[in-house]
Amino acid sequence: DQRVSPSTGSRPQQTAIKRAISQEAHLSRALLGAGTTSIRLASSGDPGRMYEAFFGLAHGIERIGKLILVADHYARTGAFMAPGEVERYRHDLKRLVRAVEDVATAHGLALDDAPSTDTGSKAVVRFLTKFAETDRYFNLNRLAQGDSVTIDDPIARWVSLVRAEAPPRRRTPAR
């Protein structure tokens, strides 16, 4: 097995690998940034912004999680994961977040604020997993199936989640 690693590959291979890691990190950051900005600015009356937020957050978490797993695998073995190993996570953000938390634990990082320790964070990860796996096709499915009451509207589900799990708003002191 002749796996290429940044330390053993040719200079062009090393450069290509570094560029791929950098580009994936930038893409993940951009998706998460767009998702967090969109969710902050969104309202249930602005479905485009809501979907933009869900797509950015779901894809950003997925990509940064997979990048962390690939980098950890390389750090432990000296070789990158095979593509099939990365793809086995598919769009299951719950499973991916657990795997990243396992990596953090293995490196001795404190997980006091990890998604698995907070009910609101768990609810958001469940929501984004369902969005990544099926809800991203919600509108197309609705068009194909008609206006069926059996189709679970992700925006309505998000609004319910926020009402149930959001921390209370901070009150600003009177002046």
Coordinates of N, CA and C in Angstrom, one line a residue:
D1 N 0.8 -1.2 0.0 CA 0.0 0.0 0.0 C 0.9 1.2 0.0
Q2 N 0.9 2.0 -1.1 CA 1.7 3.2 -1.2 C 0.8 4.4 -1.0
R3 N 0.5 4.7 0.2 CA -0.3 5.9 0.5 C 0.6 7.1 0.5
V4 N 0.1 8.2 0.0 CA 0.9 9.4 -0.1 C 0.6 10.3 1.2
S5 N 1.6 10.8 1.8 CA 1.4 11.7 2.9 C 2.1 13.0 2.7
P6 N 1.7 14.0 3.3 CA 2.5 15.3 3.1 C 4.0 15.2 3.4
S7 N 4.4 14.3 4.3 CA 5.8 14.2 4.6 C 6.5 13.3 3.6
T8 N 5.8 12.4 2.9 CA 6.5 11.5 2.0 C 6.2 11.8 0.5
G9 N 5.2 12.5 0.2 CA 4.9 12.8 -1.2 C 5.8 13.8 -1.8
S10 N 5.7 13.9 -3.1 CA 6.5 14.9 -3.9 C 6.1 16.3 -3.5
R11 N 6.9 17.2 -3.8 CA 6.6 18.6 -3.5 C 5.3 19.0 -4.1
P12 N 5.0 18.7 -5.4 CA 3.6 19.1 -5.9 C 2.5 18.4 -5.1
Q13 N 2.7 17.1 -4.7 CA 1.7 16.4 -3.9 C 1.5 17.1 -2.6
Q14 N 2.6 17.5 -1.9 CA 2.5 18.2 -0.6 C 1.7 19.5 -0.8
T15 N 2.0 20.2 -1.8 CA 1.4 21.5 -2.1 C -0.1 21.3 -2.3
A16 N -0.5 20.3 -3.1 CA -1.9 20.0 -3.4 C -2.6 19.6 -2.2
I17 N -2.0 18.8 -1.3 CA -2.6 18.3 -0.1 C -2.9 19.5 0.8
K18 N -1.8 20.4 1.0 CA -2.0 21.5 1.9 C -3.1 22.5 1.3
R19 N -3.1 22.6 0.0 CA -4.1 23.5 -0.6 C -5.5 22.9 -0.4
A20 N -5.7 21.6 -0.5 CA -7.0 20.9 -0.3 C -7.4 21.1 1.1
I21 N -6.5 20.9 2.1 CA -6.9 21.1 3.5 C -7.3 22.5 3.8
S22 N -6.5 23.5 3.2 CA -6.8 24.9 3.4 C -8.1 25.3 2.8
Q23 N -8.4 24.8 1.6 CA -9.6 25.2 0.9 C -10.8 24.6 1.6
E24 N -10.7 23.3 2.1 CA -11.8 22.7 2.8 C -12.1 23.4 4.1
A25 N -11.1 23.9 4.8 CA -11.2 24.6 6.0 C -11.9 26.0 5.7
H26 N -11.5 26.6 4.7 CA -12.1 27.9 4.3 C -13.6 27.7 3.9
L27 N -13.9 26.7 3.1 CA -15.2 26.4 2.7 C -16.1 26.1 4.0
S28 N -15.6 25.3 4.9 CA -16.4 25.0 6.1 C -16.6 26.3 6.9
R29 N -15.6 27.1 7.0 CA -15.8 28.4 7.8 C -16.8 29.3 7.1
A30 N -16.7 29.3 5.8 CA -17.7 30.2 5.0 C -19.1 29.7 5.2
L31 N -19.3 28.4 5.1 CA -20.7 27.8 5.2 C -21.2 28.1 6.6
L32 N -20.4 27.8 7.7 CA -20.8 28.1 9.0 C -21.1 29.6 9.3
G33 N -20.2 30.4 8.7 CA -20.4 31.8 8.9 C -21.7 32.3 8.2
A34 N -22.0 31.8 7.0 CA -23.2 32.2 6.3 C -24.4 31.6 7.1
G35 N -24.3 30.4 7.5 CA -25.4 29.8 8.3 C -25.7 30.5 9.6
T36 N -24.7 30.9 10.3 CA -25.0 31.6 11.6 C -25.5 33.0 11.3
T37 N -24.9 33.7 10.3 CA -25.5 35.0 10.0 C -26.9 34.9 9.6
S38 N -27.2 34.0 8.7 CA -28.6 33.8 8.2 C -29.6 33.5 9.3
I39 N -29.2 32.6 10.2 CA -30.1 32.2 11.3 C -30.3 33.4 12.2
R40 N -29.3 34.2 12.4 CA -29.5 35.4 13.3 C -30.4 36.4 12.6
L41 N -30.4 36.5 11.3 CA -31.2 37.5 10.6 C -32.5 37.0 10.2
A42 N -32.7 35.7 10.3 CA -33.9 35.1 9.7 C -35.2 35.3 10.6
S43 N -36.3 35.1 10.0 CA -37.6 35.0 10.7 C -38.4 34.0 9.9
S44 N -39.4 33.4 10.6 CA -40.2 32.4 9.9 C -40.9 33.0 8.7
G45 N -41.0 34.3 8.6 CA -41.7 34.9 7.5 C -40.7 35.1 6.3
D46 N -39.5 34.7 6.5 CA -38.4 34.8 5.4 C -37.9 33.4 5.1
P47 N -38.6 32.6 4.4 CA -38.2 31.2 4.2 C -36.9 31.0 3.5
G48 N -36.6 31.9 2.6 CA -35.3 31.8 1.8 C -34.1 31.9 2.8
R49 N -34.2 32.9 3.7 CA -33.2 33.1 4.7 C -33.1 31.9 5.6
M50 N -34.2 31.3 6.0 CA -34.3 30.2 6.9 C -33.6 29.0 6.2
Y51 N -33.9 28.7 5.0 CA -33.3 27.6 4.3 C -31.8 27.8 4.1
E52 N -31.4 29.1 3.8 CA -30.0 29.4 3.6 C -29.3 29.1 4.9
A53 N -29.9 29.4 6.1 CA -29.3 29.1 7.4 C -29.1 27.6 7.6
F54 N -30.2 26.9 7.3 CA -30.2 25.4 7.5 C -29.1 24.8 6.7
F55 N -29.1 25.2 5.4 CA -28.1 24.6 4.5 C -26.7 24.9 4.9
G56 N -26.4 26.2 5.2 CA -25.1 26.6 5.7 C -24.6 25.9 6.9
L57 N -25.5 25.8 7.9 CA -25.1 25.2 9.2 C -25.0 23.7 9.0
A58 N -25.9 23.0 8.3 CA -25.8 21.6 8.1 C -24.5 21.2 7.3
H59 N -24.3 21.9 6.2 CA -23.2 21.5 5.4 C -21.9 22.0 6.1
G60 N -21.9 23.1 6.8 CA -20.7 23.5 7.5 C -20.2 22.6 8.5
I61 N -21.2 22.1 9.4 CA -20.9 21.1 10.4 C -20.4 19.8 9.8
E62 N -21.1 19.4 8.7 CA -20.7 18.2 8.1 C -19.2 18.2 7.6
R63 N -18.9 19.3 6.9 CA -17.6 19.4 6.3 C -16.5 19.6 7.3
I64 N -16.7 20.4 8.3 CA -15.7 20.6 9.3 C -15.5 19.4 10.1
G65 N -16.6 18.7 10.4 CA -16.5 17.4 11.1 C -15.7 16.4 10.3
K66 N -16.0 16.2 9.1 CA -15.2 15.3 8.2 C -13.8 15.7 8.1
L67 N -13.5 17.0 8.0 CA -12.1 17.5 7.9 C -11.4 17.1 9.2
I68 N -12.0 17.3 10.4 CA -11.4 16.9 11.7 C -11.1 15.4 11.7
L69 N -12.0 14.6 11.2 CA -11.8 13.2 11.3 C -10.6 12.8 10.3
V70 N -10.6 13.4 9.2 CA -9.5 13.1 8.2 C -8.2 13.5 8.8
A71 N -8.1 14.7 9.4 CA -6.9 15.2 10.0 C -6.4 14.4 11.1
D72 N -7.4 14.0 12.0 CA -7.0 13.1 13.1 C -6.5 11.7 12.7
H73 N -7.2 11.2 11.7 CA -6.7 9.9 11.1 C -5.3 10.0 10.6
Y74 N -5.0 11.1 9.9 CA -3.7 11.3 9.4 C -2.7 11.5 10.6
A75 N -3.0 12.2 11.6 CA -2.1 12.4 12.7 C -1.8 11.1 13.4
R76 N -2.8 10.2 13.5 CA -2.6 8.9 14.2 C -1.9 7.9 13.3
T77 N -2.1 7.9 12.0 CA -1.6 6.8 11.1 C -0.6 7.2 10.1
G78 N -0.5 8.5 9.8 CA 0.5 9.0 8.8 C -0.1 8.9 7.4
A79 N -1.4 8.5 7.3 CA -2.0 8.4 6.0 C -3.4 9.0 6.1
F80 N -4.0 9.4 4.9 CA -5.3 10.0 4.9 C -6.3 8.8 4.8
M81 N -7.5 9.1 5.3 CA -8.6 8.1 5.2 C -8.9 7.9 3.7
A82 N -9.4 6.7 3.4 CA -9.8 6.4 2.1 C -11.2 7.1 1.9
P83 N -11.5 7.6 0.7 CA -12.8 8.3 0.5 C -14.0 7.6 1.0
G84 N -14.1 6.3 0.9 CA -15.2 5.5 1.5 C -15.4 5.7 3.0
E85 N -14.2 5.8 3.7 CA -14.3 6.0 5.1 C -15.0 7.3 5.5
V86 N -14.7 8.3 4.7 CA -15.3 9.7 5.0 C -16.8 9.6 4.6
E87 N -17.1 9.0 3.5 CA -18.5 8.9 3.0 C -19.4 8.1 3.8
R88 N -18.9 7.2 4.7 CA -19.8 6.4 5.5 C -20.6 7.2 6.5
Y89 N -20.1 8.4 6.8 CA -20.9 9.2 7.7 C -22.1 9.9 7.0
R90 N -22.1 9.8 5.6 CA -23.1 10.4 4.8 C -23.5 11.8 5.3
H91 N -24.8 12.1 5.7 CA -25.2 13.4 6.2 C -25.6 13.3 7.7
D92 N -25.2 12.2 8.3 CA -25.6 11.9 9.7 C -24.8 12.8 10.7
L93 N -25.3 14.0 10.9 CA -24.5 15.0 11.8 C -24.5 14.5 13.2
K94 N -25.5 13.8 13.7 CA -25.5 13.3 15.1 C -24.3 12.3 15.2
R95 N -24.1 11.4 14.3 CA -23.0 10.4 14.3 C -21.7 11.2 14.1
L96 N -21.6 12.1 13.2 CA -20.4 12.9 13.0 C -20.0 13.7 14.2
V97 N -20.9 14.3 14.8 CA -20.6 15.1 16.0 C -20.1 14.2 17.1
R98 N -20.7 13.0 17.3 CA -20.2 12.1 18.3 C -18.8 11.6 18.0
A99 N -18.5 11.4 16.7 CA -17.1 11.0 16.3 C -16.1 12.1 16.6
V100 N -16.5 13.3 16.3 CA -15.6 14.5 16.6 C -15.4 14.6 18.1
E101 N -16.5 14.4 18.9 CA -16.3 14.5 20.3 C -15.4 13.4 20.8
D102 N -15.5 12.2 20.2 CA -14.5 11.2 20.6 C -13.1 11.6 20.3
V103 N -12.9 12.2 19.2 CA -11.5 12.7 18.9 C -11.1 13.7 19.9
A104 N -12.0 14.6 20.3 CA -11.6 15.7 21.3 C -11.3 15.0 22.6
T105 N -12.1 14.0 23.0 CA -11.8 13.3 24.3 C -10.4 12.6 24.2
A106 N -10.2 11.9 23.1 CA -8.9 11.2 22.9 C -7.7 12.2 23.0
H107 N -7.9 13.4 22.7 CA -6.8 14.4 22.8 C -6.9 15.2 24.1
G108 N -7.7 14.8 25.0 CA -7.8 15.4 26.3 C -8.4 16.7 26.4
L109 N -9.3 17.0 25.4 CA -10.0 18.3 25.4 C -11.2 18.2 26.3
A110 N -11.5 19.2 27.1 CA -12.7 19.3 27.9 C -14.0 19.4 27.0
L111 N -15.0 18.7 27.3 CA -16.2 18.8 26.6 C -17.4 19.3 27.4
D112 N -17.1 20.2 28.2 CA -18.2 20.8 29.1 C -19.3 21.4 28.3
D113 N -19.0 22.0 27.1 CA -20.0 22.7 26.3 C -20.3 21.9 25.0
A114 N -20.0 20.6 25.0 CA -20.2 19.8 23.8 C -21.6 19.7 23.5
P115 N -22.0 19.5 22.2 CA -23.4 19.3 21.9 C -24.1 18.2 22.6
S116 N -23.3 17.1 22.9 CA -23.9 16.0 23.6 C -24.3 16.3 25.1
T117 N -23.8 17.4 25.6 CA -24.0 17.7 27.0 C -25.2 18.7 27.3
D118 N -25.7 19.2 26.2 CA -26.8 20.3 26.3 C -28.0 19.9 25.5
T119 N -29.2 19.9 26.2 CA -30.4 19.4 25.5 C -30.7 20.3 24.2
G120 N -30.5 21.6 24.4 CA -30.8 22.5 23.2 C -29.9 22.2 22.1
S121 N -28.6 22.0 22.3 CA -27.6 21.7 21.3 C -28.0 20.3 20.6
K122 N -28.3 19.4 21.5 CA -28.7 18.1 20.9 C -29.9 18.2 20.0
A123 N -30.9 19.0 20.4 CA -32.1 19.3 19.6 C -31.7 19.9 18.2
V124 N -30.8 20.9 18.3 CA -30.3 21.5 17.0 C -29.6 20.5 16.1
V125 N -28.7 19.7 16.7 CA -28.0 18.7 15.9 C -29.0 17.7 15.3
R126 N -30.0 17.3 16.0 CA -31.1 16.4 15.5 C -31.8 17.1 14.4
F127 N -32.2 18.3 14.6 CA -32.9 19.1 13.5 C -32.0 19.2 12.3
L128 N -30.8 19.6 12.4 CA -29.9 19.7 11.2 C -29.6 18.4 10.6
T129 N -29.6 17.3 11.3 CA -29.4 16.0 10.7 C -30.6 15.7 9.9
K130 N -31.8 15.9 10.4 CA -33.0 15.6 9.6 C -33.0 16.5 8.3
F131 N -32.6 17.7 8.5 CA -32.5 18.6 7.4 C -31.6 18.1 6.3
A132 N -30.4 17.8 6.8 CA -29.3 17.3 5.8 C -29.7 16.0 5.1
E133 N -30.4 15.1 5.9 CA -30.8 13.8 5.3 C -32.0 13.9 4.4
T134 N -33.0 14.7 4.8 CA -34.3 14.6 4.0 C -34.9 16.0 3.8
D135 N -34.9 16.9 4.8 CA -35.7 18.1 4.7 C -35.1 19.1 3.6
R136 N -33.9 18.9 3.2 CA -33.4 19.8 2.1 C -34.2 19.6 0.9
Y137 N -34.9 18.6 0.7 CA -35.8 18.3 -0.4 C -37.3 18.6 -0.1
F138 N -37.5 19.3 1.0 CA -38.9 19.5 1.5 C -39.8 20.1 0.4
N139 N -39.3 21.2 -0.2 CA -40.2 21.9 -1.2 C -40.4 21.1 -2.4
L140 N -39.3 20.4 -2.9 CA -39.5 19.6 -4.1 C -40.4 18.4 -3.8
N141 N -40.3 17.8 -2.6 CA -41.2 16.7 -2.2 C -42.6 17.2 -2.1
R142 N -42.8 18.4 -1.6 CA -44.2 19.0 -1.5 C -44.8 19.2 -2.9
L143 N -43.9 19.6 -3.8 CA -44.4 19.8 -5.2 C -44.8 18.5 -5.8
A144 N -44.0 17.5 -5.5 CA -44.2 16.1 -6.1 C -45.4 15.4 -5.5
Q145 N -45.6 15.7 -4.2 CA -46.7 15.0 -3.5 C -48.0 15.8 -3.3
G146 N -47.9 17.1 -3.7 CA -49.1 17.9 -3.5 C -49.0 18.5 -2.1
D147 N -50.0 19.3 -1.7 CA -49.9 20.0 -0.4 C -50.4 19.0 0.7
S148 N -49.6 18.0 0.9 CA -50.0 17.0 1.9 C -49.7 17.4 3.3
V149 N -50.6 17.1 4.2 CA -50.4 17.4 5.6 C -49.4 16.5 6.2
T150 N -49.1 15.4 5.5 CA -48.1 14.4 6.1 C -46.7 14.9 6.0
I151 N -46.4 16.0 5.2 CA -45.1 16.5 5.0 C -44.8 17.4 6.2
D152 N -43.7 17.1 6.8 CA -43.3 17.9 8.0 C -42.5 19.1 7.6
D153 N -43.0 20.3 7.8 CA -42.4 21.5 7.4 C -41.2 21.9 8.3
P154 N -40.0 21.9 7.8 CA -38.8 22.2 8.6 C -38.8 23.6 9.3
I155 N -39.4 24.6 8.6 CA -39.4 25.9 9.3 C -40.3 25.9 10.5
A156 N -41.5 25.3 10.4 CA -42.4 25.2 11.5 C -41.7 24.4 12.7
R157 N -41.0 23.3 12.3 CA -40.3 22.5 13.3 C -39.2 23.3 13.9
W158 N -38.5 24.1 13.2 CA -37.5 25.0 13.8 C -38.1 26.0 14.7
V159 N -39.1 26.6 14.4 CA -39.8 27.6 15.2 C -40.2 26.9 16.6
S160 N -40.7 25.7 16.5 CA -41.1 25.0 17.7 C -39.9 24.6 18.5
L161 N -38.8 24.2 17.9 CA -37.6 23.9 18.6 C -37.0 25.1 19.3
V162 N -37.0 26.3 18.7 CA -36.5 27.5 19.3 C -37.3 27.9 20.5
R163 N -38.6 27.8 20.3 CA -39.5 28.2 21.4 C -39.3 27.3 22.6
A164 N -39.0 26.0 22.4 CA -38.9 25.0 23.4 C -37.5 25.1 24.1
E165 N -36.4 25.3 23.3 CA -35.1 25.2 23.7 C -34.2 26.4 23.9
A166 N -34.7 27.5 23.3 CA -33.8 28.7 23.4 C -33.7 29.2 24.8
P167 N -32.5 29.7 25.2 CA -32.4 30.2 26.5 C -33.2 31.5 26.6
P168 N -33.6 31.9 27.8 CA -34.3 33.2 28.0 C -33.5 34.4 27.5
R169 N -34.2 35.3 26.9 CA -33.5 36.6 26.5 C -33.0 37.3 27.7
R170 N -31.8 37.9 27.5 CA -31.2 38.7 28.5 C -31.9 40.1 28.5
R171 N -32.2 40.5 29.7 CA -32.9 41.8 29.9 C -31.8 42.9 30.0
T172 N -32.1 43.9 29.3 CA -31.2 45.1 29.3 C -31.6 45.9 30.5
P173 N -30.7 46.4 31.3 CA -31.1 47.2 32.5 C -31.7 48.6 32.0
A174 N -32.7 49.0 32.8 CA -33.3 50.3 32.5 C -32.3 51.4 32.7
R175 N -32.4 52.4 31.9 CA -31.4 53.5 32.1 C -32.1 54.7 32.7

